[in-house]
PDB file of C-alpha atoms and ligand atoms in Angstrom:
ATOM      1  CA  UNK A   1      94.646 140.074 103.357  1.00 97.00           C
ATOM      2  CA  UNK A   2      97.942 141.405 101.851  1.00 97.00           C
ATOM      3  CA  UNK A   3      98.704 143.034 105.458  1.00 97.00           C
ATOM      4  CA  UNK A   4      97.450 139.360 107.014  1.00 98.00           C
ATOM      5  CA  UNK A   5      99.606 137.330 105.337  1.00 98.00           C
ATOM      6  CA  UNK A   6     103.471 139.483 106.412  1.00 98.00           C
ATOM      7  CA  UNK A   7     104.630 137.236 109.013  1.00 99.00           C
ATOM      8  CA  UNK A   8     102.400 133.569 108.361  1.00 99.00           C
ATOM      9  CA  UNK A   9     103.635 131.295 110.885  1.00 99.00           C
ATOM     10  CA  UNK A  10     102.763 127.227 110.436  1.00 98.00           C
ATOM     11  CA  UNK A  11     103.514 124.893 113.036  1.00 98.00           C
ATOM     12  CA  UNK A  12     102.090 121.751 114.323  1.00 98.00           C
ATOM     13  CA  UNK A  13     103.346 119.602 117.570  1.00 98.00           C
ATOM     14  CA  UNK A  14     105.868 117.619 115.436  1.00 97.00           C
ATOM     15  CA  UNK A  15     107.438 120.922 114.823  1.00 97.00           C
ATOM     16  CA  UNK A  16     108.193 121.953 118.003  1.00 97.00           C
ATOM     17  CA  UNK A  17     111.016 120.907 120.591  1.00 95.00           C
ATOM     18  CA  UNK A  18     108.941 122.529 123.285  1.00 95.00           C
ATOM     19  CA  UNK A  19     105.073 123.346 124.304  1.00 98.00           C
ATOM     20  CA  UNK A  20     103.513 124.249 121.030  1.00 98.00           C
ATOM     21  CA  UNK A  21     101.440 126.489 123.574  1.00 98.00           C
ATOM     22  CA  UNK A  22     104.556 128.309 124.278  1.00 98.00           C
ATOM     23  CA  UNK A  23     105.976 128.610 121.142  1.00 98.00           C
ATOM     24  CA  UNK A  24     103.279 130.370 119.830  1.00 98.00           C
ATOM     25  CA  UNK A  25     102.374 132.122 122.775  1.00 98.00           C
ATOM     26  CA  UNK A  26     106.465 133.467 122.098  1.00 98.00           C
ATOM     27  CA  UNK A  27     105.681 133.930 118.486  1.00 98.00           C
ATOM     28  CA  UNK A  28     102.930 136.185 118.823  1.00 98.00           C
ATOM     29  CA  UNK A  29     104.508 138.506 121.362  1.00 98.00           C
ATOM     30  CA  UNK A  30     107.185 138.408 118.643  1.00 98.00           C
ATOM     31  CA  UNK A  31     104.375 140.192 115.556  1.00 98.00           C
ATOM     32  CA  UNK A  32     103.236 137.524 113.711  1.00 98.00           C
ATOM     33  CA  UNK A  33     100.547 138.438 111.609  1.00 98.00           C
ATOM     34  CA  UNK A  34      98.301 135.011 111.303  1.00 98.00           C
ATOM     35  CA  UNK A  35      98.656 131.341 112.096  1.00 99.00           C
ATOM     36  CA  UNK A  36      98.208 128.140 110.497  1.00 98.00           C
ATOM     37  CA  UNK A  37      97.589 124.739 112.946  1.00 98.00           C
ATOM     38  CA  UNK A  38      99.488 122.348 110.674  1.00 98.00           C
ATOM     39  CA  UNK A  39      99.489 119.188 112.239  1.00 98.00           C
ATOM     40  CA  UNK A  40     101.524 116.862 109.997  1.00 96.00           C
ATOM     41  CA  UNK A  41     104.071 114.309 109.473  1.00 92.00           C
ATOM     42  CA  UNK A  42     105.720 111.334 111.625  1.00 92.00           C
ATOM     43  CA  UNK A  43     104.057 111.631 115.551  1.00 95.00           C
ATOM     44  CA  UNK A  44     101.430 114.397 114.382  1.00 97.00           C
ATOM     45  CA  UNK A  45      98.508 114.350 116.784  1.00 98.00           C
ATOM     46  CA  UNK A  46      95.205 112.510 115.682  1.00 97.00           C
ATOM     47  CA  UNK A  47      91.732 112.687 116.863  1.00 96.00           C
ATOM     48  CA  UNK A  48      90.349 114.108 119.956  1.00 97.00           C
ATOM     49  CA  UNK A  49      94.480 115.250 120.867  1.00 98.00           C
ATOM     50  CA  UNK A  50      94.650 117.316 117.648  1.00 98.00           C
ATOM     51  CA  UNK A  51      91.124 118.615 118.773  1.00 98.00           C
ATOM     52  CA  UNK A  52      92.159 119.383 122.112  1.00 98.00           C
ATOM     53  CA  UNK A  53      95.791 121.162 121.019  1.00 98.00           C
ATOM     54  CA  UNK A  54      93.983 123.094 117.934  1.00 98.00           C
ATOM     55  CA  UNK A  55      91.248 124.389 120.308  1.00 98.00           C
ATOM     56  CA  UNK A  56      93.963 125.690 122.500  1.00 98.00           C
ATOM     57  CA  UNK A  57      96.138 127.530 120.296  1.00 98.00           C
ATOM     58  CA  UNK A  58      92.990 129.120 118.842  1.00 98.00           C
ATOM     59  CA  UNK A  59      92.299 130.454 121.966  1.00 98.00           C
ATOM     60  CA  UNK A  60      95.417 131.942 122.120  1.00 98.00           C
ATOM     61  CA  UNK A  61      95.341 133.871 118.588  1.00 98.00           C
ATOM     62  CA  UNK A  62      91.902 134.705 119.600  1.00 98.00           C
ATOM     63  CA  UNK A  63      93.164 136.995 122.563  1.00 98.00           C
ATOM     64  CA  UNK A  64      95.414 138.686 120.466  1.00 97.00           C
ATOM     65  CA  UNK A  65      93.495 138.747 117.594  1.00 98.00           C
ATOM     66  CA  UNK A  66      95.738 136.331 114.866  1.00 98.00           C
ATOM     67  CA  UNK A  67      93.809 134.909 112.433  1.00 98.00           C
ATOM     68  CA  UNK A  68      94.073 131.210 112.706  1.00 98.00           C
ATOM     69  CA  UNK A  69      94.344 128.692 109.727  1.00 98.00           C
ATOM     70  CA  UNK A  70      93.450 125.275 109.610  1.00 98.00           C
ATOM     71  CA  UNK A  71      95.858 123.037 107.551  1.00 98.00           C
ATOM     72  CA  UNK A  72      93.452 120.701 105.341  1.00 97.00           C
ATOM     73  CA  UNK A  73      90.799 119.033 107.535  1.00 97.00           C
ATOM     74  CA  UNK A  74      87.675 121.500 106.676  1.00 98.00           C
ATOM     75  CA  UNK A  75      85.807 119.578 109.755  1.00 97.00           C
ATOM     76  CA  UNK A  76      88.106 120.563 112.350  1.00 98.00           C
ATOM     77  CA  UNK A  77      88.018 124.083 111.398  1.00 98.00           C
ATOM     78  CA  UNK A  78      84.046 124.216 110.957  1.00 98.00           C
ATOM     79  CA  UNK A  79      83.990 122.799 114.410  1.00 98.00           C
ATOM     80  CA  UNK A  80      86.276 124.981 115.976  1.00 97.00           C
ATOM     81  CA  UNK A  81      84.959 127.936 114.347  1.00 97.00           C
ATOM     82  CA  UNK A  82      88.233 129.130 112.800  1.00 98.00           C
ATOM     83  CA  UNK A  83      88.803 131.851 110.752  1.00 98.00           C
ATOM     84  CA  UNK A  84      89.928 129.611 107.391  1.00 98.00           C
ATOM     85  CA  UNK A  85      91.091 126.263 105.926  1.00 98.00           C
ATOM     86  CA  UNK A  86      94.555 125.996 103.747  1.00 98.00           C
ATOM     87  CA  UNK A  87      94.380 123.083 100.806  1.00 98.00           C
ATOM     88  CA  UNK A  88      97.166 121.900  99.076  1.00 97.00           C
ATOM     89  CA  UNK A  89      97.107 120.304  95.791  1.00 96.00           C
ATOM     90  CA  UNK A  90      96.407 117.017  96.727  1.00 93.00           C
ATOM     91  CA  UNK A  91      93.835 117.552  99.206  1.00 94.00           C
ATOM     92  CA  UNK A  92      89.959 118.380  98.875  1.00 94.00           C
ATOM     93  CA  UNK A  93      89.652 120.339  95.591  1.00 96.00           C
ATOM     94  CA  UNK A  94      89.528 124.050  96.353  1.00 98.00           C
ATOM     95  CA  UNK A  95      85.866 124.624  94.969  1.00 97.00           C
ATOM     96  CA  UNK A  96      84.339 121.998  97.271  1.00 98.00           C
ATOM     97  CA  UNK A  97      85.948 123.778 100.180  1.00 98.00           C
ATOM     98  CA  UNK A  98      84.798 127.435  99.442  1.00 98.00           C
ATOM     99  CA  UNK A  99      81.191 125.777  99.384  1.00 97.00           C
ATOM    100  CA  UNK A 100      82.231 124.117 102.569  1.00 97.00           C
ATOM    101  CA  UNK A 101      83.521 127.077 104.508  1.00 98.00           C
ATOM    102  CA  UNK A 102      81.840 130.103 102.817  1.00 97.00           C
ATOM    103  CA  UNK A 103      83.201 133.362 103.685  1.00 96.00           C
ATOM    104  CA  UNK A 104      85.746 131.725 105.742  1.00 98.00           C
ATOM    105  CA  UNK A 105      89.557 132.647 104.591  1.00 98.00           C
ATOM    106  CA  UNK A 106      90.614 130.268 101.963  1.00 98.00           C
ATOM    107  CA  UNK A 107      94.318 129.433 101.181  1.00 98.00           C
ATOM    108  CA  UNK A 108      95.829 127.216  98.336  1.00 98.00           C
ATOM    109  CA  UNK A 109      99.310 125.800  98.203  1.00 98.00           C
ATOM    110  CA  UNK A 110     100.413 126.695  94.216  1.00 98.00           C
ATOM    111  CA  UNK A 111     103.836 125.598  92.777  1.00 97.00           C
ATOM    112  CA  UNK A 112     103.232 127.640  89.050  1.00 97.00           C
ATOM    113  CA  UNK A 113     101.204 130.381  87.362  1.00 98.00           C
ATOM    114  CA  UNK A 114      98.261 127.787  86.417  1.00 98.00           C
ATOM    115  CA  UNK A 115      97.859 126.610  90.013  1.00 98.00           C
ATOM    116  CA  UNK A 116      97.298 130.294  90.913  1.00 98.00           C
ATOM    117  CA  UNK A 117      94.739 130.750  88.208  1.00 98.00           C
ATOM    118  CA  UNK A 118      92.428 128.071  89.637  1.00 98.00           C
ATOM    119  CA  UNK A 119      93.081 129.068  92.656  1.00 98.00           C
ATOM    120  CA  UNK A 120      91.599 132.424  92.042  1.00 98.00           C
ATOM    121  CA  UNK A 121      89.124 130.420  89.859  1.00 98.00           C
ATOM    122  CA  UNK A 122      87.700 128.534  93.281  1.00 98.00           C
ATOM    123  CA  UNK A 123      87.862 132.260  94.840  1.00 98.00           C
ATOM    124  CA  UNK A 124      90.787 131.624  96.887  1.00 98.00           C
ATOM    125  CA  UNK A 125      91.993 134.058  99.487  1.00 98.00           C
ATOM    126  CA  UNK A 126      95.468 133.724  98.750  1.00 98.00           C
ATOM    127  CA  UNK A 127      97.474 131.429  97.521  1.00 98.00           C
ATOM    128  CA  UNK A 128     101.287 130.021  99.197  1.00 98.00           C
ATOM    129  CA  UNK A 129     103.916 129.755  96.914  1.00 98.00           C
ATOM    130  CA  UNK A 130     106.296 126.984  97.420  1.00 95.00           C
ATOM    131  CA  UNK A 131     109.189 125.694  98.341  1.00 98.00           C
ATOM    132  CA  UNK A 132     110.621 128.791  97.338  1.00 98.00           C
ATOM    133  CA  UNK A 133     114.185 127.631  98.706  1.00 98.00           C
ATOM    134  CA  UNK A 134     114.892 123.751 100.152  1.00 97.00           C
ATOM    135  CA  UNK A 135     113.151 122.725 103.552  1.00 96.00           C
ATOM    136  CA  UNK A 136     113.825 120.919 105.902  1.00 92.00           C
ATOM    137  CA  UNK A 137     110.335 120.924 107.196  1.00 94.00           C
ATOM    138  CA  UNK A 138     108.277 119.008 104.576  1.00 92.00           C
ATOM    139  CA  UNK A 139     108.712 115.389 104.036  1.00 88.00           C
ATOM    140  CA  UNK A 140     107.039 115.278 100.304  1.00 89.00           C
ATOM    141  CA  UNK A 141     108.019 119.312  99.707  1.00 90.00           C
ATOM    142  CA  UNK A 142     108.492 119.355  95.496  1.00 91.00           C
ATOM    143  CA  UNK A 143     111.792 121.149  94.266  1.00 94.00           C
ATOM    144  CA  UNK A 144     112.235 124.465  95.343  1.00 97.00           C
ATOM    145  CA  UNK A 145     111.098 127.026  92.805  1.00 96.00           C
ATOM    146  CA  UNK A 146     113.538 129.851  93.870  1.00 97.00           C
ATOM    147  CA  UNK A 147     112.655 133.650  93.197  1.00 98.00           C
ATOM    148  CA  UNK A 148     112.576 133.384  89.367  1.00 98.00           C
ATOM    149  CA  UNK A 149     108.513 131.671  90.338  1.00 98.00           C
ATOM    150  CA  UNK A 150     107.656 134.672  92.567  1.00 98.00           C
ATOM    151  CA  UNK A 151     108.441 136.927  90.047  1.00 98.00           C
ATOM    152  CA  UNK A 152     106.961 135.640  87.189  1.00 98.00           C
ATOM    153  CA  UNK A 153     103.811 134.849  88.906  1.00 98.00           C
ATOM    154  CA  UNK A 154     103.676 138.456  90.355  1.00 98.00           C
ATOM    155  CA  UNK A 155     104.253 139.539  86.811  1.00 98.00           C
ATOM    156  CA  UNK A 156     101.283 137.684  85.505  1.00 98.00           C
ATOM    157  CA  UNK A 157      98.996 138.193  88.137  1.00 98.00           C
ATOM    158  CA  UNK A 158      99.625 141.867  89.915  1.00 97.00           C
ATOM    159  CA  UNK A 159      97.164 141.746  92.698  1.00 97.00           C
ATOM    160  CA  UNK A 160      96.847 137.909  93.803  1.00 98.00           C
ATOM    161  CA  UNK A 161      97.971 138.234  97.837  1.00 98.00           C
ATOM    162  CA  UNK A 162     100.870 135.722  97.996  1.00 98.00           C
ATOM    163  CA  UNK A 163     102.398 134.224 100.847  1.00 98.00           C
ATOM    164  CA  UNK A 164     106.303 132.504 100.138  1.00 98.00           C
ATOM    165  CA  UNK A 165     106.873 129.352 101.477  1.00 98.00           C
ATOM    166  CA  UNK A 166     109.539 127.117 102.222  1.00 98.00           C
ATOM    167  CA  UNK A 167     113.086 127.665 104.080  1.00 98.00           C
ATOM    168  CA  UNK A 168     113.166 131.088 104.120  1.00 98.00           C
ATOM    169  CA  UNK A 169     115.017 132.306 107.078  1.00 98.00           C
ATOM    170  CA  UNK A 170     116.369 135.993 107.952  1.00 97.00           C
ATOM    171  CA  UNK A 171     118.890 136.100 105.468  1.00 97.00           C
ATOM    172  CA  UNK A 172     116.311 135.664 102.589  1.00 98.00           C
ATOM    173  CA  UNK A 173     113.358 137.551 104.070  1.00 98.00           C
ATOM    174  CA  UNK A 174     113.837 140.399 102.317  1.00 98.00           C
ATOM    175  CA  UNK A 175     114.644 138.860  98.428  1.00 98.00           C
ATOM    176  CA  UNK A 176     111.523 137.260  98.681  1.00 98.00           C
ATOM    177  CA  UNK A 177     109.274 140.152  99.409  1.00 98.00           C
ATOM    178  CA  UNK A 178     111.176 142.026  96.531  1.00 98.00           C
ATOM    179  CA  UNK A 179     110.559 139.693  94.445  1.00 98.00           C
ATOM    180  CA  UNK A 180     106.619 140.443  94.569  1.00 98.00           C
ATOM    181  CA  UNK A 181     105.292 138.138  98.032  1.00 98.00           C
ATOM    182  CA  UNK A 182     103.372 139.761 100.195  1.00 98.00           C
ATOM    183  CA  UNK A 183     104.927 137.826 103.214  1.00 98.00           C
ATOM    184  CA  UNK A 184     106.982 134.775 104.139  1.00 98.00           C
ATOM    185  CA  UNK A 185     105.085 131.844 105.582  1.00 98.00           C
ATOM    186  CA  UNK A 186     107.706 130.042 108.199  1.00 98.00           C
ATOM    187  CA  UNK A 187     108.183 127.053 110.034  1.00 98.00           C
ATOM    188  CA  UNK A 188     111.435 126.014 110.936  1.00 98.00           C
ATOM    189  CA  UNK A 189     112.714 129.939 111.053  1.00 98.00           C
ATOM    190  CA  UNK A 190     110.418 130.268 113.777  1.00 98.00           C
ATOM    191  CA  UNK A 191     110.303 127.000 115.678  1.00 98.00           C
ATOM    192  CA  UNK A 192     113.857 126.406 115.226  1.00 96.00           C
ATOM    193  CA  UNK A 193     114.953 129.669 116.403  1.00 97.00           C
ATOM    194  CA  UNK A 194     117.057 129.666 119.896  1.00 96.00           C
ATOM    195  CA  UNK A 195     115.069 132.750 121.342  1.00 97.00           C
ATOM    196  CA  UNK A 196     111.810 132.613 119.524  1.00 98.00           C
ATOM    197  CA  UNK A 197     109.999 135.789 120.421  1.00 98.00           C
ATOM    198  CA  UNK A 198     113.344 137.881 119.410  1.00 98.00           C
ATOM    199  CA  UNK A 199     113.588 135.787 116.510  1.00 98.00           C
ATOM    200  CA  UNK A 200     110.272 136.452 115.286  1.00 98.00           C
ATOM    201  CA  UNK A 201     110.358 140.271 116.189  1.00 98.00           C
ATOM    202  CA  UNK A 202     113.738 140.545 113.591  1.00 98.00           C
ATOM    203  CA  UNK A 203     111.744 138.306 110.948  1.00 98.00           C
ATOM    204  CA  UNK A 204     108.386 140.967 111.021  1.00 98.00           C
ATOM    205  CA  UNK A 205     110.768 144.380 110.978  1.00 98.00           C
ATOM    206  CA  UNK A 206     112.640 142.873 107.363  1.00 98.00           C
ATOM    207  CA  UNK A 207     109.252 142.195 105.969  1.00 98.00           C
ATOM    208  CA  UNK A 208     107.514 145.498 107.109  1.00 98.00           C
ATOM    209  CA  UNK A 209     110.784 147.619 106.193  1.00 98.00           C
ATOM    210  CA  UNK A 210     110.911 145.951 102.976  1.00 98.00           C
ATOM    211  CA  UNK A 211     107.350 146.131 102.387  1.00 97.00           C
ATOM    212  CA  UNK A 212     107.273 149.933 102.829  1.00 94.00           C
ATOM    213  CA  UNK A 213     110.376 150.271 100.258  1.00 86.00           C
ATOM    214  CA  UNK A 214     107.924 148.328  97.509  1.00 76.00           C
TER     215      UNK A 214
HETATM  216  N1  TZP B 301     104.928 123.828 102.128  1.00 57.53           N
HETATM  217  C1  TZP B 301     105.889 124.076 101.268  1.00 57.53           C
HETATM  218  S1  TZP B 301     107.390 124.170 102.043  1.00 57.53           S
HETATM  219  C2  TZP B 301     106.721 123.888 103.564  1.00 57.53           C
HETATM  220  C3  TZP B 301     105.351 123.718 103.423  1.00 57.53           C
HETATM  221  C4  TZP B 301     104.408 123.446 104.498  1.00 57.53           C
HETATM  222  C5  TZP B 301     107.520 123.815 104.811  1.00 57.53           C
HETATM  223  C6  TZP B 301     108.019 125.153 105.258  1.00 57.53           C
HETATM  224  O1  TZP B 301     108.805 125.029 106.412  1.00 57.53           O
HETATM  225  P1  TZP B 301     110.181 125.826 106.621  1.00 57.53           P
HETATM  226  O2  TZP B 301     110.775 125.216 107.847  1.00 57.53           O
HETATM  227  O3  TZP B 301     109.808 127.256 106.845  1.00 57.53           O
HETATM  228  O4  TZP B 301     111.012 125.591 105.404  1.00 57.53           O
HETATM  229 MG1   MG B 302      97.696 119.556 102.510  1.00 57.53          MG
END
């Protein structure tokens, strides 16, 4: 899981200024290490569209082998067979979803160390920490909880895999997996990026150098 999570990218149509097809076909030739469908926010894709585009990026991380995350609707990913669901806090309570999904891969979005602890409580997978910095990317993201949260919840709870969350870009990669993450979880860094598959390729060599250094 810890070796999953290193490069976690999230996207969803809204996200993208081009094919979402593309941009993740880009991003996985780039490294990235597991994928979350996140479709979200003003123009997301509803119904038998968000169907259609889910069960087409799955495809793709099947034939490379990315797991693939589906961001709070526990139906879609039962129907498309995918390899987990990710809950936030205000969405279906983590319990109910483990005895939704079974051994499927479950991820909870935390903000503090008693978030984590119920999170482990409802046997989560892992657990995303953030926003660690501000985003741009989330229209009801909470206030960023900067490096100090990583830390302390690392220092509390040594082997919980934790993914980091929330603006982190190339410049602040590597503070965040010193600070105890196990990988960055990106959006914007990714989708943004002019040349995505370079992009992504730079993002994956600061985590895995600065994993190896921990
Ligand atoms: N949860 C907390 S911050 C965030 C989510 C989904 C958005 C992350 O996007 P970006 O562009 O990497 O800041
Ligand atoms: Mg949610």
């Amino acid at each position: 899981m810890k070796q999953m999570l290193s490069l976690y990218f999230v996207m969803g149509s809204v996200d993208c200024t081009k094919d979402p097809l593309a941009v993740l076909d880009e991003a996985i030739e780039g490294g990235i290490t597991m994928f979350q469908f996140r479709e979200k926010g003003k123009g997301a894709l509803k119904g038998v569209e968000k169907y259609r585009l889910a069960e087409k990026l799955l495809e793709r991380c099947r034939a490379r082998n990315i797991p693939f995350i589906v961001n709070d609707d526990v139906e879609l990913a039962i129907a498309l067979q995918a390899d987990g669901v990710h809950v936030g806090q205000e969405d279906e309570a983590a319990e109910r979803v483990r005895d939704r999904i079974g051994n499927k891969y479950l991820g909870v979005s935390v903000h503090n160390l008693t978030e984590v602890k119920k999170a482990l409580a409802a046997h989560a997978d892992y657990v995303g920490l953030g926003p660690i910095f501000p985003t741009v990317s989330k229209e009801d993201a909470k206030q960023a909880c900067g490096l100090t949260m990583i830390k302390h919840i690392r220092a509390h709870e040594k082997h919980v895999p934790l993914v980091a969350i929330g603006g982190i870009t190339q410049q602040t990669a590597k503070p965040v997996i010193e600070a105890g993450a196990d990988g960055i979880a990106v959006i914007s860094a990714i989708c943004r990026a002019e040349h995505i598959c370079e992009q992504t390729k730079r993002l994956y060599e600061i985590v895995m150098r600065t994993k190896q250094k921990g």
